[in-house]
Structure formats: C-alpha cells, structure tokens
C-alpha cells in the first residue's frame, strides 16, 4: 500500500495540471470575447443547399398531354358548364386566380385561397389541408366539390362520350373511349407538365454567381439563419410537410390550425397570401410570418432583403416568367 506522504506527492502534479487548464480556459475565453464572430455565410456549402432547383418537365405521351390540356380548359367538367379547371388555375398568369374566387358555385364562402397549379406535382400532398395524395385524387375531388365543379366523374364521362371528337382523342391517346382512369390520368399528365424551372435563384444554385444581387443574397442569408428554411426547403421551397400556424402569435384565420406548408415557388406572383388571402402583399406576409411563427419583429431593411430573395424564386413557363394575375 502506498504511504500517505507518497499519495500527497502524487496529487501535487495533478493539482498543478488542473490549475494550468483553468488558466488556459480563462485566457481562451478572453480571446474569444475580443475576437468578432465570423459572418454567417450567404449560403450553405456547395451541394448542401436546403433548396434544390426545379427540374424540367418530365417526358410524357404527347397525345395524353394534349388531351389533358384540352380537358383542363373544358367547361363541361363543371355541372352547369360555367367553370373549367383553368377558371381558377390560369396558367397564362400565375397558375392561380389572384384571390378572385371567394364564393363557391353553390353560394357558400370558400374557406381557402386558391393555390397555384404550377409545380403542384412536386408537393408531397395537395390542397391547404393536404387531403389529396395524388393529382388524380385532387382532380376527382375538385370535380365532385359542390363549391367548385359540382359534378361527378360519371356526369363528365357522359358529356365526353357524346362528343365524337373527344372520343376520338381519347381513343388515340388511350386506345379506348373515355373512362374514369383515363379522364383523371389525362388531367394529371398535363398538370405534371406545369413546372416552372430557370428562376434566378435556380441559376445561382446552378453556379451562376452573378444571378443574385448582394441584397438578394443577404435576404437568403436571413431566410436561412432565421429558420424560415426549416419549413420552406426542398425543390418546392415548401410543400413537403405540415405545420401549425400562429405558433407565437395569431396568424390569419385560426382554423384549421394545422396546414400543409405552401410552396414559395413563384410566390412574388401569387398574392394575396395565407390560406385566407389576409396578407395583401409579400412584404406584409413576411412581417406577419416572422411575428407569428418566429416571435421576431424584423427591421424594414431585413424584410426588404427577404422579399428581394423571394422575388428570385419566380420561374418560367413556356419561355416566359410567371406573372401575377390581373386584379
């Protein structure tokens, strides 16, 4: 057994080592306090960005694609033949309706604002409540909704079967007359083509360092560092998860509390904003979102920079930038 005095001698070097470590820690803390923190980078390292570019539209059978486009614009898909899919989803502008459709065809108030059909195929669920998993499900739901088309697949097929030209177009595309599967597939095939690639932000993601201004990059930096990107990321800058709105403070209509996070693609062209159209401008939407979801009151300069970044998410459709709907 080691004598007591030997134990004391053994402890002394250990105690000295502890004191040395404490002194070094205090020195390091002092140096750290005097050294300014490095600036947050404007973006994540290359190939680690939380947002990915919109791809080109997938290859599709041209006969099915043309048929789907014709059906999308056909008013016979509504019971009283006053509405087509394109009535609320205008692909000549923003793929939505600019907040014009607030009353249903049955006279009731529509609860949710119209989401754009552009890039809808890239979202994991459809509609504000995410209650459709596929474009085919969503198309049938819209046909059968009393507020929207107010019809049924059976009624639509009866109308199409009475049109020899339409029967011929279905036969050319599918090898048979219209039926439920081919009707919904044709519409979905067309909607999958409604992608809007080549935004300036996507160009920057692709390596064009000059595609964004300093203010836009600063806005992207704020967008990521504040945590906006936690819900708005991926190829659609959203559209891939559910979230509760009004976490810290009320935001828009209180119900339902859980919504599918909307895509921010083409967001500069798809106002008004929120599920009830209660934010008239993008600047107003950013300010309210920061307060409600982050408990942050942002200065005007930071809001302006974030809005500048969001403007870079506007893509192109058939060679032209996506544009806001007319009032």
Coordinates of C-alpha atoms in Angstrom, one line a residue:
X1 CA 0.0 0.0 0.0
X2 CA 1.3 3.5 -0.9
X3 CA 2.4 5.6 2.1
X4 CA 0.2 8.8 2.8
X5 CA 3.1 11.1 2.0
X6 CA 3.6 9.4 -1.3
X7 CA -0.1 10.0 -2.1
X8 CA 0.4 13.7 -1.3
X9 CA 3.3 13.9 -3.6
X10 CA 1.3 12.1 -6.3
X11 CA -1.6 14.5 -6.1
X12 CA 0.6 17.7 -6.4
X13 CA 1.3 17.3 -10.2
X14 CA -2.4 16.6 -10.8
X15 CA -3.4 19.7 -8.9
X16 CA -0.9 21.8 -10.9
X17 CA -2.3 20.4 -14.2
X18 CA -5.9 21.4 -13.2
X19 CA -4.8 24.9 -12.4
X20 CA -2.9 25.2 -15.7
X21 CA -6.1 24.0 -17.6
X22 CA -8.2 26.6 -15.8
X23 CA -5.8 29.4 -16.6
X24 CA -5.8 28.3 -20.3
X25 CA -9.6 28.2 -20.4
X26 CA -9.8 31.7 -19.0
X27 CA -7.3 33.0 -21.5
X28 CA -9.2 31.3 -24.4
X29 CA -12.5 32.8 -23.2
X30 CA -10.9 36.3 -23.0
X31 CA -9.5 36.0 -26.6
X32 CA -12.9 34.7 -27.8
X33 CA -14.7 37.7 -26.3
X34 CA -12.3 40.1 -28.0
X35 CA -12.5 38.4 -31.4
X36 CA -15.5 39.3 -33.5
X37 CA -17.6 36.3 -34.6
X38 CA -17.2 35.3 -38.3
X39 CA -20.0 36.5 -40.6
X40 CA -22.7 34.0 -41.4
X41 CA -22.1 32.8 -45.0
X42 CA -24.6 33.9 -47.6
X43 CA -25.4 30.3 -48.4
X44 CA -24.6 26.7 -47.3
X45 CA -21.6 25.0 -48.8
X46 CA -21.9 23.9 -52.4
X47 CA -24.2 20.9 -52.9
X48 CA -25.5 21.2 -49.4
X49 CA -28.2 23.9 -50.1
X50 CA -31.5 23.2 -48.4
X51 CA -33.2 24.2 -51.7
X52 CA -32.8 22.4 -54.9
X53 CA -33.6 23.6 -58.5
X54 CA -36.9 22.9 -60.3
X55 CA -36.3 20.2 -62.9
X56 CA -37.5 20.3 -66.4
X57 CA -41.0 18.8 -67.0
X58 CA -41.0 15.0 -67.3
X59 CA -41.4 13.3 -70.6
X60 CA -45.0 12.5 -71.4
X61 CA -47.0 10.9 -74.2
X62 CA -47.8 14.0 -76.4
X63 CA -51.4 12.7 -77.1
X64 CA -52.2 12.3 -73.4
X65 CA -50.6 15.7 -72.7
X66 CA -52.7 17.5 -75.4
X67 CA -55.8 15.8 -74.2
X68 CA -55.1 16.8 -70.6
X69 CA -54.6 20.4 -71.6
X70 CA -57.9 20.4 -73.5
X71 CA -59.8 18.9 -70.6
X72 CA -58.2 21.4 -68.2
X73 CA -59.8 24.2 -70.2
X74 CA -63.1 22.4 -70.9
X75 CA -66.1 23.9 -69.1
X76 CA -68.1 20.7 -69.5
X77 CA -66.1 19.5 -66.5
X78 CA -68.5 21.6 -64.3
X79 CA -72.1 20.7 -63.7
X80 CA -73.5 23.9 -65.2
X81 CA -70.7 24.2 -67.7
X82 CA -69.6 27.6 -66.4
X83 CA -66.2 26.7 -64.9
X84 CA -63.1 24.9 -66.2
X85 CA -60.1 23.9 -64.2
X86 CA -58.4 26.9 -65.9
X87 CA -61.0 29.3 -64.5
X88 CA -59.3 29.2 -61.1
X89 CA -55.9 28.0 -62.2
X90 CA -54.8 30.3 -65.0
X91 CA -51.6 29.1 -66.5
X92 CA -51.3 32.2 -68.6
X93 CA -50.5 34.1 -65.4
X94 CA -49.7 32.6 -62.0
X95 CA -51.5 29.3 -62.1
X96 CA -54.0 30.6 -59.5
X97 CA -56.7 33.2 -59.5
X98 CA -55.4 36.3 -57.8
X99 CA -57.9 35.9 -55.0
X100 CA -60.9 36.4 -57.2
X101 CA -62.8 33.3 -56.3
X102 CA -64.1 33.8 -52.8
X103 CA -67.6 32.3 -53.3
X104 CA -68.4 28.8 -54.3
X105 CA -70.7 27.9 -57.2
X106 CA -73.2 26.8 -54.5
X107 CA -73.2 30.3 -53.0
X108 CA -71.1 29.4 -49.9
X109 CA -67.9 31.2 -48.9
X110 CA -64.8 29.4 -49.9
X111 CA -62.6 28.8 -46.9
X112 CA -59.3 28.5 -48.6
X113 CA -57.5 30.7 -51.1
X114 CA -56.6 29.1 -54.5
X115 CA -53.2 27.5 -54.6
X116 CA -51.2 27.7 -57.8
X117 CA -51.2 24.6 -60.0
X118 CA -47.6 25.4 -61.1
X119 CA -45.2 22.9 -59.5
X120 CA -48.0 21.2 -57.6
X121 CA -46.7 17.9 -58.9
X122 CA -43.6 18.4 -56.7
X123 CA -45.5 18.6 -53.4
X124 CA -46.0 15.6 -51.2
X125 CA -49.6 16.4 -50.6
X126 CA -52.1 18.7 -52.3
X127 CA -54.5 21.4 -51.1
X128 CA -54.1 23.5 -47.9
X129 CA -55.1 20.6 -45.7
X130 CA -53.0 18.1 -47.6
X131 CA -56.0 15.9 -48.1
X132 CA -55.1 14.7 -51.6
X133 CA -52.1 12.5 -52.1
X134 CA -52.0 12.5 -55.9
X135 CA -53.0 14.8 -58.7
X136 CA -55.7 12.2 -59.8
X137 CA -57.2 12.3 -56.3
X138 CA -57.2 16.1 -56.3
X139 CA -58.8 16.3 -59.8
X140 CA -61.7 14.0 -58.7
X141 CA -62.1 15.9 -55.5
X142 CA -62.4 19.2 -57.4
X143 CA -65.0 17.7 -59.8
X144 CA -67.1 16.4 -57.0
X145 CA -66.9 19.5 -54.8
X146 CA -70.2 21.4 -54.5
X147 CA -68.2 24.7 -54.2
X148 CA -66.1 24.1 -57.3
X149 CA -67.2 22.0 -60.2
X150 CA -70.3 20.5 -58.6
X151 CA -70.4 17.4 -60.9
X152 CA -69.3 13.8 -60.9
X153 CA -67.0 11.7 -62.9
X154 CA -70.0 9.8 -64.3
X155 CA -71.7 13.0 -65.4
X156 CA -68.5 14.3 -67.1
X157 CA -67.9 11.0 -68.9
X158 CA -71.5 11.2 -70.2
X159 CA -70.8 14.6 -71.8
X160 CA -67.5 13.5 -73.3
X161 CA -69.0 10.3 -74.7
X162 CA -71.5 12.4 -76.6
X163 CA -68.7 14.3 -78.4
X164 CA -67.2 12.2 -81.2
X165 CA -64.1 14.4 -81.4
X166 CA -63.4 13.9 -77.7
X167 CA -64.0 10.1 -78.0
X168 CA -61.5 10.0 -80.9
X169 CA -58.9 11.9 -78.9
X170 CA -59.3 9.5 -76.0
X171 CA -59.1 6.6 -78.3
X172 CA -55.9 7.9 -80.0
X173 CA -54.3 8.5 -76.6
X174 CA -55.5 5.5 -74.5
X175 CA -56.9 3.0 -77.1
X176 CA -60.5 3.3 -75.8
X177 CA -63.3 5.7 -75.1
X178 CA -63.2 8.0 -72.0
X179 CA -63.4 6.2 -68.7
X180 CA -62.6 7.3 -65.1
X181 CA -59.0 6.2 -65.1
X182 CA -58.1 7.9 -68.5
X183 CA -60.0 11.0 -67.6
X184 CA -58.1 11.6 -64.4
X185 CA -54.8 10.4 -65.8
X186 CA -55.0 12.9 -68.7
X187 CA -55.6 15.8 -66.4
X188 CA -52.8 14.7 -64.1
X189 CA -50.4 14.2 -67.0
X190 CA -51.0 17.8 -68.1
X191 CA -50.6 19.1 -64.5
X192 CA -47.3 17.2 -64.2
X193 CA -46.0 19.3 -67.1
X194 CA -46.7 22.6 -65.3
X195 CA -43.3 23.1 -63.8
X196 CA -41.5 26.4 -63.8
X197 CA -37.7 26.0 -63.9
X198 CA -35.0 28.5 -64.5
X199 CA -35.6 31.0 -61.8
X200 CA -32.7 33.3 -61.0
X201 CA -32.3 31.5 -57.7
X202 CA -32.1 28.2 -59.6
X203 CA -29.5 29.8 -61.9
X204 CA -27.5 30.7 -58.8
X205 CA -27.8 27.2 -57.4
X206 CA -26.5 26.0 -60.8
X207 CA -23.3 28.0 -60.4
X208 CA -24.1 31.4 -61.8
X209 CA -22.5 33.7 -59.1
X210 CA -23.9 36.8 -60.8
X211 CA -27.5 35.7 -60.9
X212 CA -28.3 37.3 -57.5
X213 CA -27.6 40.8 -56.1
X214 CA -26.0 41.4 -52.8
X215 CA -29.4 42.3 -51.3
X216 CA -30.9 39.1 -52.6
X217 CA -28.1 37.1 -51.1
X218 CA -28.5 38.9 -47.8
X219 CA -32.2 38.0 -47.9
X220 CA -31.4 34.4 -48.5
X221 CA -28.9 34.5 -45.6
X222 CA -31.7 35.9 -43.3
X223 CA -34.1 33.3 -44.7
X224 CA -31.8 30.5 -43.6
X225 CA -30.4 32.0 -40.4
X226 CA -33.8 33.0 -39.0
X227 CA -35.2 29.5 -39.6
X228 CA -37.7 30.2 -42.4
X229 CA -35.9 27.4 -44.3
X230 CA -36.9 24.9 -41.6
X231 CA -40.4 24.7 -43.2
X232 CA -39.7 26.1 -46.7
X233 CA -37.0 24.0 -48.3
X234 CA -36.5 21.3 -50.9
X235 CA -37.3 21.6 -54.6
X236 CA -40.6 23.4 -53.9
X237 CA -39.3 25.6 -51.1
X238 CA -42.1 24.1 -49.1
X239 CA -45.0 21.8 -49.9
X240 CA -43.4 18.8 -48.1
X241 CA -44.6 18.9 -44.5
X242 CA -47.4 20.0 -42.2
X243 CA -47.1 22.8 -39.7
X244 CA -49.1 24.6 -37.1
X245 CA -49.7 28.3 -37.9
X246 CA -49.8 31.0 -35.2
X247 CA -47.2 29.4 -33.0
X248 CA -46.3 32.5 -31.0
X249 CA -49.0 35.0 -32.2
X250 CA -52.2 34.6 -34.2
X251 CA -51.8 34.4 -38.0
X252 CA -54.7 34.7 -40.4
X253 CA -57.9 32.7 -39.8
X254 CA -57.4 30.5 -36.7
X255 CA -58.8 27.3 -38.2
X256 CA -57.7 24.8 -39.2
X257 CA -54.6 25.1 -37.0
X258 CA -52.5 22.6 -39.0
X259 CA -51.9 23.2 -42.6
X260 CA -49.6 21.9 -45.4
X261 CA -46.8 24.3 -45.7
X262 CA -47.3 26.0 -49.1
X263 CA -44.6 26.2 -51.8
X264 CA -42.8 29.6 -52.2
X265 CA -42.0 29.0 -55.8
X266 CA -43.3 32.0 -57.8
X267 CA -44.5 33.5 -54.5
X268 CA -43.9 37.0 -55.8
X269 CA -46.6 36.4 -58.4
X270 CA -49.2 34.5 -56.3
X271 CA -50.5 37.1 -53.9
X272 CA -52.6 37.7 -51.8
X273 CA -51.1 35.4 -49.2
X274 CA -52.0 32.9 -46.5
X275 CA -54.8 30.3 -46.6
X276 CA -57.4 33.1 -46.2
X277 CA -55.8 35.8 -48.5
X278 CA -55.4 38.0 -45.5
X279 CA -51.9 39.4 -46.4
X280 CA -52.2 41.6 -49.5
X281 CA -48.5 42.0 -50.2
X282 CA -45.5 39.8 -49.9
X283 CA -43.8 42.3 -47.6
X284 CA -46.8 42.2 -45.3
X285 CA -46.7 38.4 -45.3
X286 CA -43.1 38.2 -44.4
X287 CA -43.6 40.6 -41.5
X288 CA -46.6 38.7 -40.1
X289 CA -44.9 35.3 -40.5
X290 CA -41.8 36.5 -38.6
X291 CA -44.0 37.6 -35.7
X292 CA -46.4 34.7 -35.7
X293 CA -44.1 31.8 -36.4
X294 CA -40.7 33.1 -35.1
X295 CA -41.7 35.6 -32.4
X296 CA -39.4 38.1 -34.2
X297 CA -40.1 41.7 -35.2
X298 CA -37.9 42.2 -38.2
X299 CA -36.5 45.6 -39.2
X300 CA -37.6 47.0 -42.5
X301 CA -34.2 46.5 -44.2
X302 CA -34.2 42.8 -43.3
X303 CA -37.8 42.4 -44.6
X304 CA -36.9 44.1 -47.8
X305 CA -33.9 41.8 -48.3
X306 CA -36.0 38.7 -47.7
X307 CA -38.7 39.9 -50.2
X308 CA -35.9 40.6 -52.7
X309 CA -34.7 37.0 -52.3
X310 CA -38.3 35.6 -52.6
X311 CA -38.6 37.5 -55.9
X312 CA -35.7 35.4 -57.3
X313 CA -37.9 32.3 -57.0
X314 CA -40.0 33.3 -60.0
X315 CA -39.6 30.7 -62.7
X316 CA -40.6 30.5 -66.3
X317 CA -43.4 28.6 -68.1
X318 CA -43.2 28.1 -71.9
X319 CA -40.3 30.6 -72.1
X320 CA -41.9 33.5 -70.2
X321 CA -41.6 34.4 -66.5
X322 CA -44.6 33.5 -64.3
X323 CA -46.7 36.7 -63.9
X324 CA -49.2 37.9 -61.3
X325 CA -52.9 37.5 -62.1
X326 CA -54.7 40.7 -63.1
X327 CA -56.8 42.3 -60.4

